[in-house]
Amino acid sequence: MELKTTLHIKESRHKLSHSSSVITLGSCFSEVIGEQLRNNKFTVSANPFGTLFNPLSIAYLLNCCVNKTPLPEHSYIQTRGAWFNYYLHSSLYGNSRQELEEKFIHITHDIHTRLLSCDFLILTLGTAYVYELNGHHHTVSNCHKQPSALFTKRLLSPEEIIEPVKQSLQSLQDINPGLKVIITVSPVRHTKDSIPLNSVSKATLRIVCHQLVSLLPFVEYFPSFEILMDDLRDYRFYKEDMIHPNSLAEKYIWDKFIHCYCPAETLELLNQWQHIKKSLSHKPFNTLSEEHQKFLRKLLEQLSYLNQHISCQEEITLVKSQLQI
């Protein structure tokens, strides 16, 4: 008897390997996937603009990267002893406006270069609610703790999201025809909107993803939202805030992700790397003992073999520094 609904995800025709380059953009779930990719030796730029919750901000910043355009003057603010920008997360700031502008230029030019040859772009949509800056009617990425009277909050319709995101993704295809886009809805719940309205928001985003996949052949949907809501479906898979998935849920979703996108040879490399990571975290009682030195020599052999396929030079250097020649 089945006591849970297991989500069986069809293997993607697009293959992600350690030779692939990846960019992630979007909500904090994009950071989770990006961090998992980085920790497993993939080439990834994870959320270079910080957390982006709404799809219009993602589309806007992608356009900035494609066209290498600056942010508008009115979007810069000075508060709490630093300079911020309404289009950027608060993790990106400067001690002066010029410093922040230079940071943004550096990031957009870097991402522009990466987009020219990038294999995968992973977008995670967090909410269909947006805050618009009064007087400019521009959707902001972050309010930076400014008075709520400066903004108007509203729920986007699917149509308001689909067209700008579609145009942005098509512009990416124009400069990189080989780009594959994976789009997903964040399973993180926005309970500040209330649970019923969070459901409306997530439903809107799910419609958007469905339409984009139908309209653009290079876009695929990965069901991270459904994995947590319908497959795991239990509060033991949440952190104490009952909003964010915990590490066990993240590991489960990651496992579903790699089995969807990674070929068998990449999965085997990932398996080998996980065994080596466990060995690297081993804390010996006596680092100079023959037993531990033998352990290190074997570990060095494993790393040297794996280094033929994925970069392990940092770990090789570390192990060599512990060996007694």
Short mmCIF file of C-alpha atoms in Angstrom, two decimals:
data_model
loop_
_atom_site.label_atom_id
_atom_site.label_comp_id
_atom_site.label_asym_id
_atom_site.label_seq_id
_atom_site.Cartn_x
_atom_site.Cartn_y
_atom_site.Cartn_z
CA MET A 1 0.00 0.00 0.00
CA GLU A 2 1.35 3.42 -1.02
CA LEU A 3 1.37 5.85 1.92
CA LYS A 4 2.61 8.85 -0.08
CA THR A 5 2.42 10.31 -3.56
CA THR A 6 5.81 9.87 -5.19
CA LEU A 7 6.50 12.27 -8.02
CA HIS A 8 8.17 10.47 -10.91
CA ILE A 9 9.97 13.02 -13.07
CA LYS A 10 10.67 12.26 -16.70
CA GLU A 11 14.35 12.33 -17.60
CA SER A 12 15.19 15.49 -19.54
CA ARG A 13 16.55 15.38 -23.06
CA HIS A 14 18.95 18.16 -22.02
CA LYS A 15 22.02 16.82 -20.23
CA LEU A 16 23.89 18.63 -17.49
CA SER A 17 27.50 17.56 -16.94
CA HIS A 18 30.58 19.00 -15.26
CA SER A 19 31.56 20.52 -18.61
CA SER A 20 28.31 22.54 -18.61
CA SER A 21 28.13 26.14 -17.41
CA VAL A 22 25.14 27.26 -15.37
CA ILE A 23 23.61 30.53 -14.17
CA THR A 24 20.87 30.62 -11.54
CA LEU A 25 18.59 33.60 -10.92
CA GLY A 26 15.59 34.12 -8.70
CA SER A 27 14.35 33.42 -5.21
CA CYS A 28 16.37 31.88 -2.39
CA PHE A 29 15.64 28.44 -3.86
CA SER A 30 17.88 29.42 -6.79
CA GLU A 31 20.62 29.94 -4.23
CA VAL A 32 20.00 26.43 -2.85
CA ILE A 33 20.30 24.83 -6.29
CA GLY A 34 23.29 27.04 -7.12
CA GLU A 35 25.04 26.09 -3.89
CA GLN A 36 24.39 22.40 -4.51
CA LEU A 37 25.85 22.74 -8.01
CA ARG A 38 28.90 24.59 -6.67
CA ASN A 39 29.45 22.06 -3.86
CA ASN A 40 29.31 19.28 -6.43
CA LYS A 41 31.96 20.82 -8.68
CA PHE A 42 29.76 22.28 -11.42
CA THR A 43 30.62 25.61 -13.05
CA VAL A 44 27.92 27.95 -11.79
CA SER A 45 27.17 31.61 -11.15
CA ALA A 46 24.50 31.51 -8.43
CA ASN A 47 22.18 34.49 -8.00
CA PRO A 48 24.74 37.15 -8.95
CA PHE A 49 22.22 39.92 -8.19
CA GLY A 50 21.14 38.44 -4.88
CA THR A 51 17.67 37.12 -4.13
CA LEU A 52 15.04 38.12 -6.72
CA PHE A 53 11.53 37.18 -5.72
CA ASN A 54 9.35 38.33 -8.60
CA PRO A 55 9.61 37.43 -12.31
CA LEU A 56 9.54 41.01 -13.62
CA SER A 57 12.71 41.88 -11.71
CA ILE A 58 14.40 38.75 -13.09
CA ALA A 59 13.40 39.69 -16.65
CA TYR A 60 14.54 43.29 -16.17
CA LEU A 61 18.00 42.34 -14.92
CA LEU A 62 18.42 39.73 -17.65
CA ASN A 63 17.76 42.48 -20.19
CA CYS A 64 20.35 44.65 -18.46
CA CYS A 65 22.87 41.83 -18.87
CA VAL A 66 22.05 41.21 -22.53
CA ASN A 67 22.24 44.89 -23.45
CA LYS A 68 24.79 45.93 -20.78
CA THR A 69 22.54 48.82 -19.76
CA PRO A 70 22.92 50.78 -16.48
CA LEU A 71 20.26 51.09 -13.81
CA PRO A 72 18.13 54.29 -13.86
CA GLU A 73 19.21 57.17 -11.64
CA HIS A 74 16.02 57.22 -9.57
CA SER A 75 16.60 53.62 -8.45
CA TYR A 76 19.63 54.49 -6.29
CA ILE A 77 19.02 55.37 -2.65
CA GLN A 78 21.19 56.18 0.33
CA THR A 79 19.99 54.65 3.60
CA ARG A 80 21.40 53.02 6.73
CA GLY A 81 24.85 54.44 5.97
CA ALA A 82 25.20 52.86 2.51
CA TRP A 83 23.97 53.03 -1.09
CA PHE A 84 21.40 50.54 -2.40
CA ASN A 85 19.36 50.10 -5.56
CA TYR A 86 15.69 49.20 -5.82
CA TYR A 87 16.46 46.72 -8.60
CA LEU A 88 19.02 44.82 -6.51
CA HIS A 89 18.97 42.77 -3.34
CA SER A 90 20.33 44.40 -0.17
CA SER A 91 23.37 42.07 -0.30
CA LEU A 92 24.58 44.31 -3.14
CA TYR A 93 25.44 47.75 -1.77
CA GLY A 94 28.21 50.35 -1.88
CA ASN A 95 29.80 52.87 0.41
CA SER A 96 29.18 55.35 -2.40
CA ARG A 97 26.84 55.44 -5.36
CA GLN A 98 29.81 55.14 -7.71
CA GLU A 99 31.00 52.00 -5.95
CA LEU A 100 27.58 50.36 -6.34
CA GLU A 101 27.34 51.44 -9.98
CA GLU A 102 30.76 49.91 -10.65
CA LYS A 103 29.72 46.67 -8.93
CA PHE A 104 26.62 46.47 -11.11
CA ILE A 105 28.58 47.15 -14.30
CA HIS A 106 31.10 44.46 -13.37
CA ILE A 107 28.35 41.89 -12.70
CA THR A 108 26.33 42.66 -15.84
CA HIS A 109 29.39 42.50 -18.08
CA ASP A 110 30.46 39.24 -16.45
CA ILE A 111 27.00 37.68 -16.82
CA HIS A 112 26.76 38.98 -20.41
CA THR A 113 29.97 37.11 -21.25
CA ARG A 114 28.74 33.99 -19.47
CA LEU A 115 25.37 34.12 -21.25
CA LEU A 116 27.08 34.02 -24.63
CA SER A 117 28.23 30.45 -24.00
CA CYS A 118 26.13 29.35 -21.02
CA ASP A 119 24.49 25.91 -21.30
CA PHE A 120 21.78 26.26 -18.64
CA LEU A 121 19.90 29.14 -17.08
CA ILE A 122 17.87 28.14 -14.02
CA LEU A 123 15.11 30.58 -13.04
CA THR A 124 13.15 30.23 -9.80
CA LEU A 125 10.02 32.34 -9.44
CA GLY A 126 9.09 33.17 -5.84
CA THR A 127 5.98 35.36 -5.88
CA ALA A 128 3.53 37.04 -8.24
CA TYR A 129 3.15 39.94 -5.80
CA VAL A 130 5.19 43.03 -6.64
CA TYR A 131 5.95 46.40 -5.11
CA GLU A 132 5.89 49.35 -7.50
CA LEU A 133 7.74 52.57 -6.75
CA ASN A 134 5.13 55.33 -6.69
CA GLY A 135 5.65 58.01 -9.32
CA HIS A 136 7.73 55.71 -11.53
CA HIS A 137 5.51 52.59 -11.74
CA HIS A 138 8.59 50.42 -11.82
CA THR A 139 8.61 47.06 -10.10
CA VAL A 140 11.31 46.93 -7.45
CA SER A 141 13.29 43.88 -6.42
CA ASN A 142 13.71 45.06 -2.85
CA CYS A 143 12.18 47.89 -0.81
CA HIS A 144 15.29 48.22 1.38
CA LYS A 145 13.17 48.89 4.49
CA GLN A 146 11.84 52.16 3.07
CA PRO A 147 8.40 53.45 4.18
CA SER A 148 5.53 51.43 2.74
CA ALA A 149 3.86 54.68 1.58
CA LEU A 150 6.51 54.89 -1.17
CA PHE A 151 5.21 51.71 -2.83
CA THR A 152 2.08 50.12 -4.18
CA LYS A 153 1.74 46.37 -3.70
CA ARG A 154 -0.29 44.37 -6.17
CA LEU A 155 -0.75 40.91 -7.62
CA LEU A 156 0.40 40.44 -11.23
CA SER A 157 -1.79 38.61 -13.71
CA PRO A 158 -0.26 35.74 -15.70
CA GLU A 159 -0.40 37.89 -18.84
CA GLU A 160 1.63 40.68 -17.20
CA ILE A 161 4.39 38.18 -16.46
CA ILE A 162 4.42 35.95 -19.53
CA GLU A 163 5.16 38.56 -22.19
CA PRO A 164 8.15 40.34 -20.56
CA VAL A 165 9.70 37.06 -19.42
CA LYS A 166 9.16 35.52 -22.86
CA GLN A 167 10.78 38.50 -24.59
CA SER A 168 13.72 38.39 -22.19
CA LEU A 169 14.30 34.67 -22.77
CA GLN A 170 13.99 35.08 -26.54
CA SER A 171 16.65 37.80 -26.44
CA LEU A 172 18.93 35.31 -24.66
CA GLN A 173 18.30 32.76 -27.39
CA ASP A 174 19.27 35.36 -29.99
CA ILE A 175 22.77 35.69 -28.49
CA ASN A 176 23.10 32.03 -27.46
CA PRO A 177 20.97 29.60 -29.54
CA GLY A 178 22.26 26.64 -27.51
CA LEU A 179 20.96 27.93 -24.18
CA LYS A 180 18.53 25.72 -22.25
CA VAL A 181 16.29 27.30 -19.62
CA ILE A 182 14.98 25.44 -16.58
CA ILE A 183 12.14 27.30 -14.88
CA THR A 184 10.66 26.40 -11.53
CA VAL A 185 8.42 27.75 -8.79
CA SER A 186 9.96 28.16 -5.37
CA PRO A 187 8.44 25.89 -2.70
CA VAL A 188 9.19 28.59 -0.09
CA ARG A 189 5.86 29.90 1.20
CA HIS A 190 5.23 33.65 1.42
CA THR A 191 2.99 33.52 4.47
CA LYS A 192 3.20 37.30 5.00
CA ASP A 193 0.76 37.54 2.09
CA SER A 194 -1.47 35.10 4.05
CA ILE A 195 -1.68 31.42 3.24
CA PRO A 196 -4.71 31.79 0.90
CA LEU A 197 -3.08 34.62 -1.07
CA ASN A 198 0.23 32.75 -1.18
CA SER A 199 -1.70 29.98 -2.93
CA VAL A 200 -3.07 32.50 -5.45
CA SER A 201 0.46 33.79 -6.06
CA LYS A 202 1.97 30.34 -6.54
CA ALA A 203 -0.91 29.31 -8.82
CA THR A 204 -0.26 32.40 -10.96
CA LEU A 205 3.42 31.51 -11.26
CA ARG A 206 2.59 27.90 -12.11
CA ILE A 207 0.34 29.08 -14.97
CA VAL A 208 3.15 31.33 -16.18
CA CYS A 209 5.62 28.43 -16.22
CA HIS A 210 3.16 26.21 -18.07
CA GLN A 211 2.60 28.86 -20.73
CA LEU A 212 6.29 29.62 -21.17
CA VAL A 213 7.10 25.95 -21.66
CA SER A 214 4.32 25.77 -24.28
CA LEU A 215 5.55 28.88 -26.08
CA LEU A 216 9.34 28.37 -25.97
CA PRO A 217 10.81 24.97 -26.97
CA PHE A 218 14.10 25.63 -25.15
CA VAL A 219 12.33 26.09 -21.78
CA GLU A 220 11.60 23.19 -19.41
CA TYR A 221 9.79 23.12 -16.09
CA PHE A 222 11.26 21.38 -13.05
CA PRO A 223 8.63 20.63 -10.37
CA SER A 224 10.46 21.64 -7.19
CA PHE A 225 7.22 23.17 -5.88
CA GLU A 226 5.27 19.96 -6.44
CA ILE A 227 8.01 17.81 -4.92
CA LEU A 228 7.68 19.59 -1.59
CA MET A 229 3.92 20.19 -1.68
CA ASP A 230 2.75 16.83 -3.04
CA ASP A 231 5.59 14.33 -2.73
CA LEU A 232 7.13 15.17 0.65
CA ARG A 233 3.95 16.86 1.96
CA ASP A 234 4.89 16.94 5.64
CA TYR A 235 6.04 19.64 8.08
CA ARG A 236 9.01 17.52 9.12
CA PHE A 237 10.58 18.61 5.81
CA TYR A 238 10.43 22.29 6.79
CA LYS A 239 12.73 24.40 8.92
CA GLU A 240 11.46 25.71 12.25
CA ASP A 241 9.88 28.72 10.53
CA MET A 242 7.51 26.34 8.70
CA ILE A 243 8.24 28.31 5.54
CA HIS A 244 11.57 27.13 4.12
CA PRO A 245 12.40 23.52 3.20
CA ASN A 246 14.99 21.99 5.53
CA SER A 247 18.25 20.36 4.50
CA LEU A 248 16.63 16.92 4.12
CA ALA A 249 14.02 18.34 1.72
CA GLU A 250 16.70 20.24 -0.20
CA LYS A 251 18.75 17.05 -0.54
CA TYR A 252 15.68 15.15 -1.76
CA ILE A 253 14.86 17.80 -4.37
CA TRP A 254 18.52 17.95 -5.44
CA ASP A 255 18.53 14.18 -5.93
CA LYS A 256 15.42 14.45 -8.12
CA PHE A 257 17.08 17.28 -10.06
CA ILE A 258 20.30 15.46 -10.89
CA HIS A 259 18.48 12.27 -11.87
CA CYS A 260 16.36 14.37 -14.22
CA TYR A 261 19.23 16.25 -15.89
CA CYS A 262 22.51 14.37 -15.36
CA PRO A 263 23.61 11.44 -17.55
CA ALA A 264 24.76 8.17 -15.94
CA GLU A 265 28.47 9.04 -16.14
CA THR A 266 27.91 12.36 -14.34
CA LEU A 267 25.85 10.63 -11.64
CA GLU A 268 28.74 8.22 -11.09
CA LEU A 269 31.19 11.10 -10.75
CA LEU A 270 28.86 12.74 -8.24
CA ASN A 271 28.70 9.51 -6.28
CA GLN A 272 32.50 9.28 -6.20
CA TRP A 273 32.77 12.92 -5.13
CA GLN A 274 30.35 12.39 -2.24
CA HIS A 275 32.50 9.52 -0.92
CA ILE A 276 35.62 11.69 -1.22
CA LYS A 277 33.90 14.62 0.54
CA LYS A 278 33.16 12.33 3.49
CA SER A 279 36.80 11.26 3.59
CA LEU A 280 37.96 14.89 3.44
CA SER A 281 35.85 15.71 6.50
CA HIS A 282 37.45 12.86 8.50
CA LYS A 283 39.07 14.08 11.74
CA PRO A 284 42.03 11.81 12.64
CA PHE A 285 43.16 11.20 16.20
CA ASN A 286 46.81 11.30 15.14
CA THR A 287 47.65 12.98 11.83
CA LEU A 288 51.17 11.50 11.85
CA SER A 289 50.15 7.88 12.38
CA GLU A 290 50.97 5.41 9.63
CA GLU A 291 47.31 4.48 9.46
CA HIS A 292 46.26 8.05 8.69
CA GLN A 293 49.12 8.57 6.24
CA LYS A 294 48.01 5.45 4.38
CA PHE A 295 44.45 6.85 4.37
CA LEU A 296 45.74 10.12 2.88
CA ARG A 297 47.72 8.36 0.15
CA LYS A 298 44.63 6.41 -0.89
CA LEU A 299 42.56 9.59 -0.81
CA LEU A 300 45.14 11.33 -3.00
CA GLU A 301 44.88 8.51 -5.55
CA GLN A 302 41.10 8.88 -5.62
CA LEU A 303 41.33 12.65 -6.04
CA SER A 304 43.93 12.37 -8.80
CA TYR A 305 41.66 10.02 -10.72
CA LEU A 306 38.61 12.23 -10.24
CA ASN A 307 40.64 15.29 -11.23
CA GLN A 308 40.73 13.93 -14.79
CA HIS A 309 37.00 14.62 -14.99
CA ILE A 310 36.26 17.43 -12.51
CA SER A 311 38.50 20.00 -10.88
CA CYS A 312 39.88 18.73 -7.55
CA GLN A 313 43.16 20.64 -7.49
CA GLU A 314 42.30 22.51 -4.30
CA GLU A 315 41.59 19.25 -2.47
CA ILE A 316 44.71 17.60 -3.90
CA THR A 317 46.84 20.47 -2.58
CA LEU A 318 45.20 20.15 0.83
CA VAL A 319 45.85 16.42 1.08
CA LYS A 320 49.42 16.78 -0.11
CA SER A 321 50.06 19.36 2.61
CA GLN A 322 49.13 16.75 5.23
CA LEU A 323 51.32 13.99 3.84
CA GLN A 324 54.62 13.30 5.51
CA ILE A 325 57.04 12.77 2.63
#
